[in-house]
């Protein structure tokens, strides 16, 4: 039997962590934080044989340094793009935690210690252990993201991490040609519905930008540093308008461009980034907002970063537009703006008069594509995590003939 214990990310989105105990070896799949309130997963015994990280987002990788602070000295496996991106995101996360006055569970030295134990694994590469082996497969979520297939004691367990099956402007869709899978541990972020057509979203974004700039306004696009910033650059690359990139998206794009195979169209991304003007100080921001243009900036959920400057200076301008391009977590300034029309990040409180738009450029797969994947792979068991509707989705899947469970944090399932 293999015991699977859910340390975090069960019946919730955030602080993912899954412990697999084969009886001979112990492995950890992801180890992240809840970004909004800095809560962390259950802390496992540090006697582990390996850690596998699906991608760089902090809800999947943000608590790795705590393991090394507590004495773990083994390997942490991830793709090279994930390693580069995790490095900058962990440092930014620590800076944000200090600024908010959060309880600090690790320091910069612990981040550096974790980085010294990183072992690169590329998709298609297999890592052998005494009775187990693990392999990565392209996940389509963000650059460097992977699914992890663990084989041990005659069982094949597939952990999806975060997945996207359709092609986007930035990423090729996830690999899905799996056979003889016993268990899928599956994200279910959007198990309750489907996404709008991607091409239609791209066209709508272009129209918003064109209408804004043609009317002498500024099109402001808050975007996540990893994944969304790069996708926005590609989509808007051929419109011919001045494009400015601000915030951590600059460094993230520089890191991603080191890994040509991590994106679908490296040439277009590099060209778009090379043509864009990088904004790096307030004096330059003052100059940027003097003329019609497009500004792609962090933070994607409006809690901090350069977006605060732009909203503070443009909020009264009805000729400008603000387009949210990603999910706004409850409790964030972005969600508050969507729900009430008021922007309040704890430092700035105002009601923007800009034209407001929300476009669902999700990097997660939706309900129909999850169902298609499960039918195609036909696993013996599906374990649903990383979602707020796992119980309902589990009931639906069981009604379709799948053997499905939706565990809670701290629960253990034996397979």
Tab-separated table of N, CA and C in Angstrom, residues 101-230:
chain	number	residue	atom	x	y	z
A	101	UNK	N	4.466	42.548	8.140
A	101	UNK	CA	4.641	42.201	9.542
A	101	UNK	C	4.204	40.790	9.861
A	102	UNK	N	4.203	39.909	8.854
A	102	UNK	CA	3.817	38.512	9.067
A	102	UNK	C	4.846	37.796	9.931
A	103	UNK	N	4.403	36.716	10.570
A	103	UNK	CA	5.351	35.821	11.238
A	103	UNK	C	6.231	35.180	10.168
A	104	UNK	N	7.539	35.251	10.350
A	104	UNK	CA	8.471	34.726	9.353
A	104	UNK	C	8.883	33.304	9.725
A	105	UNK	N	8.652	32.371	8.799
A	105	UNK	CA	8.990	30.969	9.043
A	105	UNK	C	10.356	30.601	8.480
A	106	UNK	N	10.926	31.468	7.670
A	106	UNK	CA	12.267	31.233	7.141
A	106	UNK	C	12.867	32.572	6.730
A	107	UNK	N	14.174	32.557	6.510
A	107	UNK	CA	14.881	33.772	6.122
A	107	UNK	C	15.622	33.539	4.807
A	108	UNK	N	16.341	34.568	4.347
A	108	UNK	CA	17.033	34.483	3.066
A	108	UNK	C	18.037	33.335	3.044
A	109	UNK	N	18.715	33.089	4.154
A	109	UNK	CA	19.684	31.986	4.197
A	109	UNK	C	19.021	30.642	3.942
A	110	UNK	N	17.772	30.486	4.389
A	110	UNK	CA	17.043	29.233	4.163
A	110	UNK	C	16.665	29.089	2.692
A	111	UNK	N	16.337	30.202	2.042
A	111	UNK	CA	16.074	30.168	0.598
A	111	UNK	C	17.321	29.720	-0.143
A	112	UNK	N	18.455	30.304	0.219
A	112	UNK	CA	19.711	29.947	-0.441
A	112	UNK	C	20.085	28.494	-0.182
A	113	UNK	N	19.804	28.011	1.023
A	113	UNK	CA	20.087	26.610	1.341
A	113	UNK	C	19.237	25.690	0.467
A	114	UNK	N	17.961	26.033	0.311
A	114	UNK	CA	17.087	25.235	-0.557
A	114	UNK	C	17.596	25.243	-1.994
A	115	UNK	N	18.027	26.397	-2.467
A	115	UNK	CA	18.511	26.509	-3.850
A	115	UNK	C	19.734	25.635	-4.098
A	116	UNK	N	20.561	25.453	-3.079
A	116	UNK	CA	21.753	24.610	-3.240
A	116	UNK	C	21.398	23.138	-3.388
A	117	UNK	N	20.173	22.774	-3.017
A	117	UNK	CA	19.755	21.371	-3.093
A	117	UNK	C	18.839	21.089	-4.286
A	118	UNK	N	18.650	22.081	-5.153
A	118	UNK	CA	17.818	21.870	-6.338
A	118	UNK	C	18.511	20.919	-7.300
A	119	UNK	N	17.757	19.949	-7.795
A	119	UNK	CA	18.236	19.061	-8.860
A	119	UNK	C	17.284	19.204	-10.039
A	120	UNK	N	17.839	19.532	-11.196
A	120	UNK	CA	17.018	19.764	-12.378
A	120	UNK	C	16.467	18.458	-12.939
A	121	UNK	N	15.194	18.501	-13.325
A	121	UNK	CA	14.564	17.427	-14.090
A	121	UNK	C	13.807	18.061	-15.246
A	122	UNK	N	14.061	17.596	-16.437
A	122	UNK	CA	13.327	18.060	-17.605
A	122	UNK	C	12.141	17.130	-17.857
A	123	UNK	N	11.073	17.620	-18.509
A	123	UNK	CA	9.990	16.721	-18.921
A	123	UNK	C	10.543	15.560	-19.738
A	124	UNK	N	10.092	14.359	-19.410
A	124	UNK	CA	10.578	13.166	-20.095
A	124	UNK	C	11.763	12.511	-19.422
A	125	UNK	N	12.354	13.190	-18.465
A	125	UNK	CA	13.491	12.630	-17.731
A	125	UNK	C	12.980	11.850	-16.525
A	126	UNK	N	13.581	10.704	-16.260
A	126	UNK	CA	13.143	9.849	-15.156
A	126	UNK	C	14.168	9.871	-14.029
A	127	UNK	N	13.662	9.991	-12.805
A	127	UNK	CA	14.519	9.958	-11.616
A	127	UNK	C	14.283	8.643	-10.881
A	128	UNK	N	15.341	7.868	-10.683
A	128	UNK	CA	15.235	6.547	-10.068
A	128	UNK	C	15.551	6.608	-8.576
A	129	UNK	N	14.754	5.868	-7.799
A	129	UNK	CA	15.007	5.670	-6.376
A	129	UNK	C	15.086	4.161	-6.128
A	130	UNK	N	15.184	3.737	-4.882
A	130	UNK	CA	15.399	2.306	-4.621
A	130	UNK	C	14.222	1.451	-5.075
A	131	UNK	N	12.980	1.876	-4.785
A	131	UNK	CA	11.819	1.085	-5.214
A	131	UNK	C	10.840	1.921	-6.038
A	132	UNK	N	11.192	3.149	-6.336
A	132	UNK	CA	10.280	4.058	-7.038
A	132	UNK	C	11.017	4.791	-8.146
A	133	UNK	N	10.241	5.361	-9.063
A	133	UNK	CA	10.806	6.295	-10.036
A	133	UNK	C	9.778	7.379	-10.342
A	134	UNK	N	10.269	8.530	-10.746
A	134	UNK	CA	9.393	9.667	-11.021
A	134	UNK	C	9.763	10.292	-12.354
A	135	UNK	N	8.745	10.829	-13.040
A	135	UNK	CA	8.967	11.444	-14.343
A	135	UNK	C	8.085	12.677	-14.477
A	136	UNK	N	8.615	13.710	-15.118
A	136	UNK	CA	7.878	14.942	-15.363
A	136	UNK	C	7.293	14.956	-16.775
A	137	UNK	N	6.116	15.634	-16.904
A	137	UNK	CA	5.472	15.839	-18.199
A	137	UNK	C	4.956	17.279	-18.269
A	138	UNK	N	4.995	17.850	-19.458
A	138	UNK	CA	4.586	19.240	-19.675
A	138	UNK	C	3.144	19.467	-19.220
A	139	UNK	N	2.911	20.545	-18.439
A	139	UNK	CA	1.591	20.793	-17.857
A	139	UNK	C	0.833	21.960	-18.473
A	140	UNK	N	1.482	22.831	-19.249
A	140	UNK	CA	0.774	23.894	-19.949
A	140	UNK	C	0.281	25.047	-19.106
A	141	UNK	N	0.634	25.084	-17.830
A	141	UNK	CA	0.111	26.101	-16.904
A	141	UNK	C	0.908	27.400	-16.997
A	142	UNK	N	2.172	27.341	-16.672
A	142	UNK	CA	3.108	28.450	-16.839
A	142	UNK	C	4.433	27.855	-17.302
A	143	UNK	N	5.381	28.661	-17.752
A	143	UNK	CA	6.676	28.110	-18.153
A	143	UNK	C	7.310	27.274	-17.041
A	144	UNK	N	7.735	26.069	-17.421
A	144	UNK	CA	8.374	25.169	-16.465
A	144	UNK	C	7.439	24.249	-15.719
A	145	UNK	N	6.129	24.424	-15.864
A	145	UNK	CA	5.174	23.625	-15.089
A	145	UNK	C	5.087	22.196	-15.601
A	146	UNK	N	4.883	21.254	-14.662
A	146	UNK	CA	4.869	19.834	-15.015
A	146	UNK	C	3.819	19.059	-14.229
A	147	UNK	N	3.386	17.934	-14.826
A	147	UNK	CA	2.714	16.870	-14.095
A	147	UNK	C	3.808	15.922	-13.622
A	148	UNK	N	3.571	15.210	-12.522
A	148	UNK	CA	4.550	14.264	-11.988
A	148	UNK	C	3.937	12.874	-11.927
A	149	UNK	N	4.606	11.910	-12.555
A	149	UNK	CA	4.167	10.513	-12.523
A	149	UNK	C	5.114	9.734	-11.626
A	150	UNK	N	4.576	9.185	-10.540
A	150	UNK	CA	5.362	8.360	-9.625
A	150	UNK	C	4.958	6.907	-9.792
A	151	UNK	N	5.936	6.059	-10.019
A	151	UNK	CA	5.716	4.618	-10.082
A	151	UNK	C	6.385	3.973	-8.882
A	152	UNK	N	5.620	3.193	-8.120
A	152	UNK	CA	6.171	2.552	-6.933
A	152	UNK	C	5.311	1.363	-6.539
A	153	UNK	N	5.961	0.249	-6.263
A	153	UNK	CA	5.272	-0.950	-5.766
A	153	UNK	C	4.109	-1.345	-6.674
A	154	UNK	N	4.313	-1.230	-7.970
A	154	UNK	CA	3.306	-1.635	-8.943
A	154	UNK	C	2.196	-0.635	-9.163
A	155	UNK	N	2.258	0.530	-8.543
A	155	UNK	CA	1.238	1.567	-8.698
A	155	UNK	C	1.791	2.746	-9.504
A	156	UNK	N	0.917	3.325	-10.327
A	156	UNK	CA	1.274	4.513	-11.107
A	156	UNK	C	0.362	5.665	-10.667
A	157	UNK	N	0.961	6.622	-9.976
A	157	UNK	CA	0.221	7.742	-9.395
A	157	UNK	C	0.607	9.021	-10.131
A	158	UNK	N	-0.393	9.697	-10.695
A	158	UNK	CA	-0.160	10.911	-11.475
A	158	UNK	C	-0.670	12.127	-10.709
A	159	UNK	N	0.229	13.061	-10.447
A	159	UNK	CA	-0.128	14.327	-9.803
A	159	UNK	C	-0.126	15.422	-10.857
A	160	UNK	N	-1.256	16.087	-11.025
A	160	UNK	CA	-1.378	17.056	-12.118
A	160	UNK	C	-0.663	18.370	-11.847
A	161	UNK	N	-0.464	18.740	-10.563
A	161	UNK	CA	-0.097	20.130	-10.312
A	161	UNK	C	-1.208	20.997	-10.876
A	162	UNK	N	-0.874	22.137	-11.433
A	162	UNK	CA	-1.855	22.972	-12.130
A	162	UNK	C	-1.696	22.743	-13.629
A	163	UNK	N	-2.801	22.548	-14.324
A	163	UNK	CA	-2.736	22.153	-15.735
A	163	UNK	C	-3.630	23.023	-16.612
A	164	UNK	N	-3.234	23.104	-17.881
A	164	UNK	CA	-4.025	23.776	-18.915
A	164	UNK	C	-3.886	22.948	-20.181
A	165	UNK	N	-4.990	22.398	-20.677
A	165	UNK	CA	-4.917	21.465	-21.803
A	165	UNK	C	-4.948	22.136	-23.170
A	166	UNK	N	-5.502	23.340	-23.253
A	166	UNK	CA	-5.550	23.997	-24.566
A	166	UNK	C	-4.315	24.878	-24.759
A	167	UNK	N	-3.950	25.096	-26.018
A	167	UNK	CA	-2.857	26.011	-26.324
A	167	UNK	C	-3.282	27.447	-26.016
A	168	UNK	N	-2.346	28.234	-25.512
A	168	UNK	CA	-2.555	29.668	-25.339
A	168	UNK	C	-1.479	30.399	-26.143
A	169	UNK	N	-1.547	31.706	-26.152
A	169	UNK	CA	-0.525	32.471	-26.869
A	169	UNK	C	0.865	32.188	-26.321
A	170	UNK	N	0.938	31.854	-25.034
A	170	UNK	CA	2.238	31.626	-24.390
A	170	UNK	C	2.639	30.162	-24.328
A	171	UNK	N	1.682	29.276	-24.046
A	171	UNK	CA	2.013	27.893	-23.711
A	171	UNK	C	1.335	26.884	-24.638
A	172	UNK	N	2.020	25.780	-24.893
A	172	UNK	CA	1.382	24.625	-25.503
A	172	UNK	C	0.550	23.922	-24.436
A	173	UNK	N	-0.532	23.275	-24.859
A	173	UNK	CA	-1.378	22.568	-23.918
A	173	UNK	C	-0.657	21.399	-23.268
A	174	UNK	N	-1.189	20.957	-22.134
A	174	UNK	CA	-0.557	19.902	-21.342
A	174	UNK	C	-0.522	18.564	-22.074
A	175	UNK	N	0.499	17.774	-21.782
A	175	UNK	CA	0.576	16.387	-22.244
A	175	UNK	C	-0.535	15.592	-21.563
A	176	UNK	N	-1.210	14.733	-22.329
A	176	UNK	CA	-2.339	13.996	-21.745
A	176	UNK	C	-2.390	12.528	-22.153
A	177	UNK	N	-1.344	12.037	-22.824
A	177	UNK	CA	-1.356	10.662	-23.341
A	177	UNK	C	-0.823	9.676	-22.303
A	178	UNK	N	-1.540	9.517	-21.214
A	178	UNK	CA	-1.113	8.609	-20.150
A	178	UNK	C	-1.870	7.288	-20.233
A	179	UNK	N	-1.180	6.214	-19.879
A	179	UNK	CA	-1.792	4.885	-19.893
A	179	UNK	C	-1.544	4.177	-18.562
A	180	UNK	N	-2.457	3.287	-18.229
A	180	UNK	CA	-2.319	2.421	-17.050
A	180	UNK	C	-2.107	3.227	-15.768
A	181	UNK	N	-2.858	4.296	-15.615
A	181	UNK	CA	-2.756	5.118	-14.407
A	181	UNK	C	-3.705	4.562	-13.345
A	182	UNK	N	-3.157	4.318	-12.166
A	182	UNK	CA	-3.982	3.825	-11.062
A	182	UNK	C	-4.698	4.963	-10.341
A	183	UNK	N	-3.976	6.037	-10.079
A	183	UNK	CA	-4.541	7.155	-9.317
A	183	UNK	C	-4.152	8.481	-9.966
A	184	UNK	N	-5.127	9.361	-10.144
A	184	UNK	CA	-4.849	10.750	-10.512
A	184	UNK	C	-5.149	11.630	-9.305
A	185	UNK	N	-4.153	12.380	-8.865
A	185	UNK	CA	-4.365	13.435	-7.873
A	185	UNK	C	-4.501	14.721	-8.675
A	186	UNK	N	-5.717	15.228	-8.744
A	186	UNK	CA	-6.029	16.255	-9.747
A	186	UNK	C	-6.434	17.592	-9.147
A	187	UNK	N	-5.863	18.660	-9.706
A	187	UNK	CA	-6.382	19.998	-9.411
A	187	UNK	C	-7.807	20.097	-9.937
A	188	UNK	N	-8.604	20.954	-9.311
A	188	UNK	CA	-10.001	21.105	-9.735
A	188	UNK	C	-10.456	22.551	-9.551
A	189	UNK	N	-9.550	23.476	-9.797
A	189	UNK	CA	-9.807	24.894	-9.549
A	189	UNK	C	-11.099	25.370	-10.215
A	190	UNK	N	-11.291	24.966	-11.479
A	190	UNK	CA	-12.465	25.407	-12.240
A	190	UNK	C	-13.381	24.233	-12.570
A	191	UNK	N	-13.592	23.363	-11.595
A	191	UNK	CA	-14.451	22.199	-11.820
A	191	UNK	C	-15.917	22.578	-11.952
A	192	UNK	N	-16.261	23.812	-11.607
A	192	UNK	CA	-17.663	24.228	-11.578
A	192	UNK	C	-18.125	24.894	-12.865
A	193	UNK	N	-17.223	25.106	-13.825
A	193	UNK	CA	-17.645	25.795	-15.038
A	193	UNK	C	-16.587	25.770	-16.114
A	194	UNK	N	-16.889	26.417	-17.227
A	194	UNK	CA	-15.983	26.435	-18.371
A	194	UNK	C	-15.540	27.857	-18.702
A	195	UNK	N	-14.389	27.949	-19.340
A	195	UNK	CA	-13.833	29.247	-19.703
A	195	UNK	C	-14.374	29.710	-21.055
A	196	UNK	N	-14.430	31.013	-21.260
A	196	UNK	CA	-14.803	31.523	-22.586
A	196	UNK	C	-13.730	31.183	-23.614
A	197	UNK	N	-14.097	31.270	-24.875
A	197	UNK	CA	-13.159	30.982	-25.963
A	197	UNK	C	-11.936	31.890	-25.870
A	198	UNK	N	-10.751	31.289	-25.949
A	198	UNK	CA	-9.506	32.044	-25.761
A	198	UNK	C	-9.297	33.079	-26.866
A	199	UNK	N	-9.536	32.689	-28.098
A	199	UNK	CA	-9.341	33.625	-29.203
A	199	UNK	C	-10.285	34.824	-29.069
A	200	UNK	N	-11.507	34.551	-28.624
A	200	UNK	CA	-12.446	35.643	-28.408
A	200	UNK	C	-11.968	36.606	-27.333
A	201	UNK	N	-11.365	36.070	-26.270
A	201	UNK	CA	-10.814	36.915	-25.210
A	201	UNK	C	-9.692	37.796	-25.747
A	202	UNK	N	-8.833	37.190	-26.563
A	202	UNK	CA	-7.717	37.951	-27.136
A	202	UNK	C	-8.233	39.098	-28.003
A	203	UNK	N	-9.251	38.810	-28.815
A	203	UNK	CA	-9.822	39.855	-29.671
A	203	UNK	C	-10.459	40.967	-28.835
A	204	UNK	N	-11.127	40.573	-27.747
A	204	UNK	CA	-11.761	41.564	-26.879
A	204	UNK	C	-10.711	42.455	-26.217
A	205	UNK	N	-9.609	41.847	-25.780
A	205	UNK	CA	-8.531	42.628	-25.179
A	205	UNK	C	-7.959	43.629	-26.179
A	206	UNK	N	-7.721	43.168	-27.393
A	206	UNK	CA	-7.177	44.063	-28.423
A	206	UNK	C	-8.115	45.240	-28.679
A	207	UNK	N	-9.417	44.964	-28.718
A	207	UNK	CA	-10.388	46.044	-28.970
A	207	UNK	C	-10.387	47.064	-27.828
A	208	UNK	N	-10.320	46.568	-26.588
A	208	UNK	CA	-10.276	47.475	-25.437
A	208	UNK	C	-9.061	48.393	-25.534
A	209	UNK	N	-7.918	47.796	-25.846
A	209	UNK	CA	-6.676	48.565	-25.946
A	209	UNK	C	-6.757	49.571	-27.093
A	210	UNK	N	-7.230	49.110	-28.249
A	210	UNK	CA	-7.340	50.014	-29.402
A	210	UNK	C	-8.274	51.184	-29.110
A	211	UNK	N	-9.441	50.881	-28.556
A	211	UNK	CA	-10.402	51.948	-28.255
A	211	UNK	C	-9.811	52.959	-27.271
A	212	UNK	N	-9.094	52.451	-26.276
A	212	UNK	CA	-8.515	53.337	-25.258
A	212	UNK	C	-7.448	54.247	-25.850
A	213	UNK	N	-6.500	53.654	-26.558
A	213	UNK	CA	-5.367	54.431	-27.072
A	213	UNK	C	-5.812	55.383	-28.178
A	214	UNK	N	-6.736	54.934	-29.055
A	214	UNK	CA	-7.231	55.817	-30.117
A	214	UNK	C	-7.944	57.040	-29.549
A	215	UNK	N	-8.479	56.898	-28.325
A	215	UNK	CA	-9.157	58.019	-27.672
A	215	UNK	C	-8.227	58.765	-26.717
A	216	UNK	N	-6.913	58.604	-26.971
A	216	UNK	CA	-5.878	59.321	-26.215
A	216	UNK	C	-5.808	58.926	-24.745
A	217	UNK	N	-6.247	57.707	-24.451
A	217	UNK	CA	-6.172	57.211	-23.086
A	217	UNK	C	-5.015	56.241	-22.886
A	218	UNK	N	-4.920	55.756	-21.670
A	218	UNK	CA	-3.886	54.785	-21.302
A	218	UNK	C	-4.573	53.491	-20.896
A	219	UNK	N	-4.176	52.395	-21.540
A	219	UNK	CA	-4.737	51.077	-21.232
A	219	UNK	C	-3.848	50.409	-20.189
A	220	UNK	N	-4.359	50.294	-18.970
A	220	UNK	CA	-3.598	49.697	-17.869
A	220	UNK	C	-4.040	48.247	-17.697
A	221	UNK	N	-3.067	47.333	-17.728
A	221	UNK	CA	-3.359	45.904	-17.632
A	221	UNK	C	-2.568	45.312	-16.471
A	222	UNK	N	-3.192	45.169	-15.297
A	222	UNK	CA	-2.515	44.473	-14.203
A	222	UNK	C	-2.343	42.998	-14.585
A	223	UNK	N	-1.168	42.449	-14.311
A	223	UNK	CA	-0.898	41.075	-14.741
A	223	UNK	C	0.037	40.388	-13.763
A	224	UNK	N	-0.175	39.082	-13.578
A	224	UNK	CA	0.743	38.294	-12.762
A	224	UNK	C	2.123	38.325	-13.415
A	225	UNK	N	3.160	38.347	-12.603
A	225	UNK	CA	4.527	38.447	-13.129
A	225	UNK	C	4.890	37.259	-13.999
A	226	UNK	N	4.460	36.073	-13.581
A	226	UNK	CA	4.824	34.838	-14.283
A	226	UNK	C	3.630	34.325	-15.076
A	227	UNK	N	3.779	34.247	-16.375
A	227	UNK	CA	2.730	33.694	-17.230
A	227	UNK	C	1.868	34.756	-17.877
A	228	UNK	N	1.179	35.560	-17.070
A	228	UNK	CA	0.227	36.515	-17.638
A	228	UNK	C	0.920	37.699	-18.300
A	229	UNK	N	1.954	38.224	-17.671
A	229	UNK	CA	2.691	39.333	-18.291
A	229	UNK	C	3.188	38.945	-19.673
A	230	UNK	N	3.756	37.754	-19.784
A	230	UNK	CA	4.314	37.300	-21.060
A	230	UNK	C	3.208	37.059	-22.087
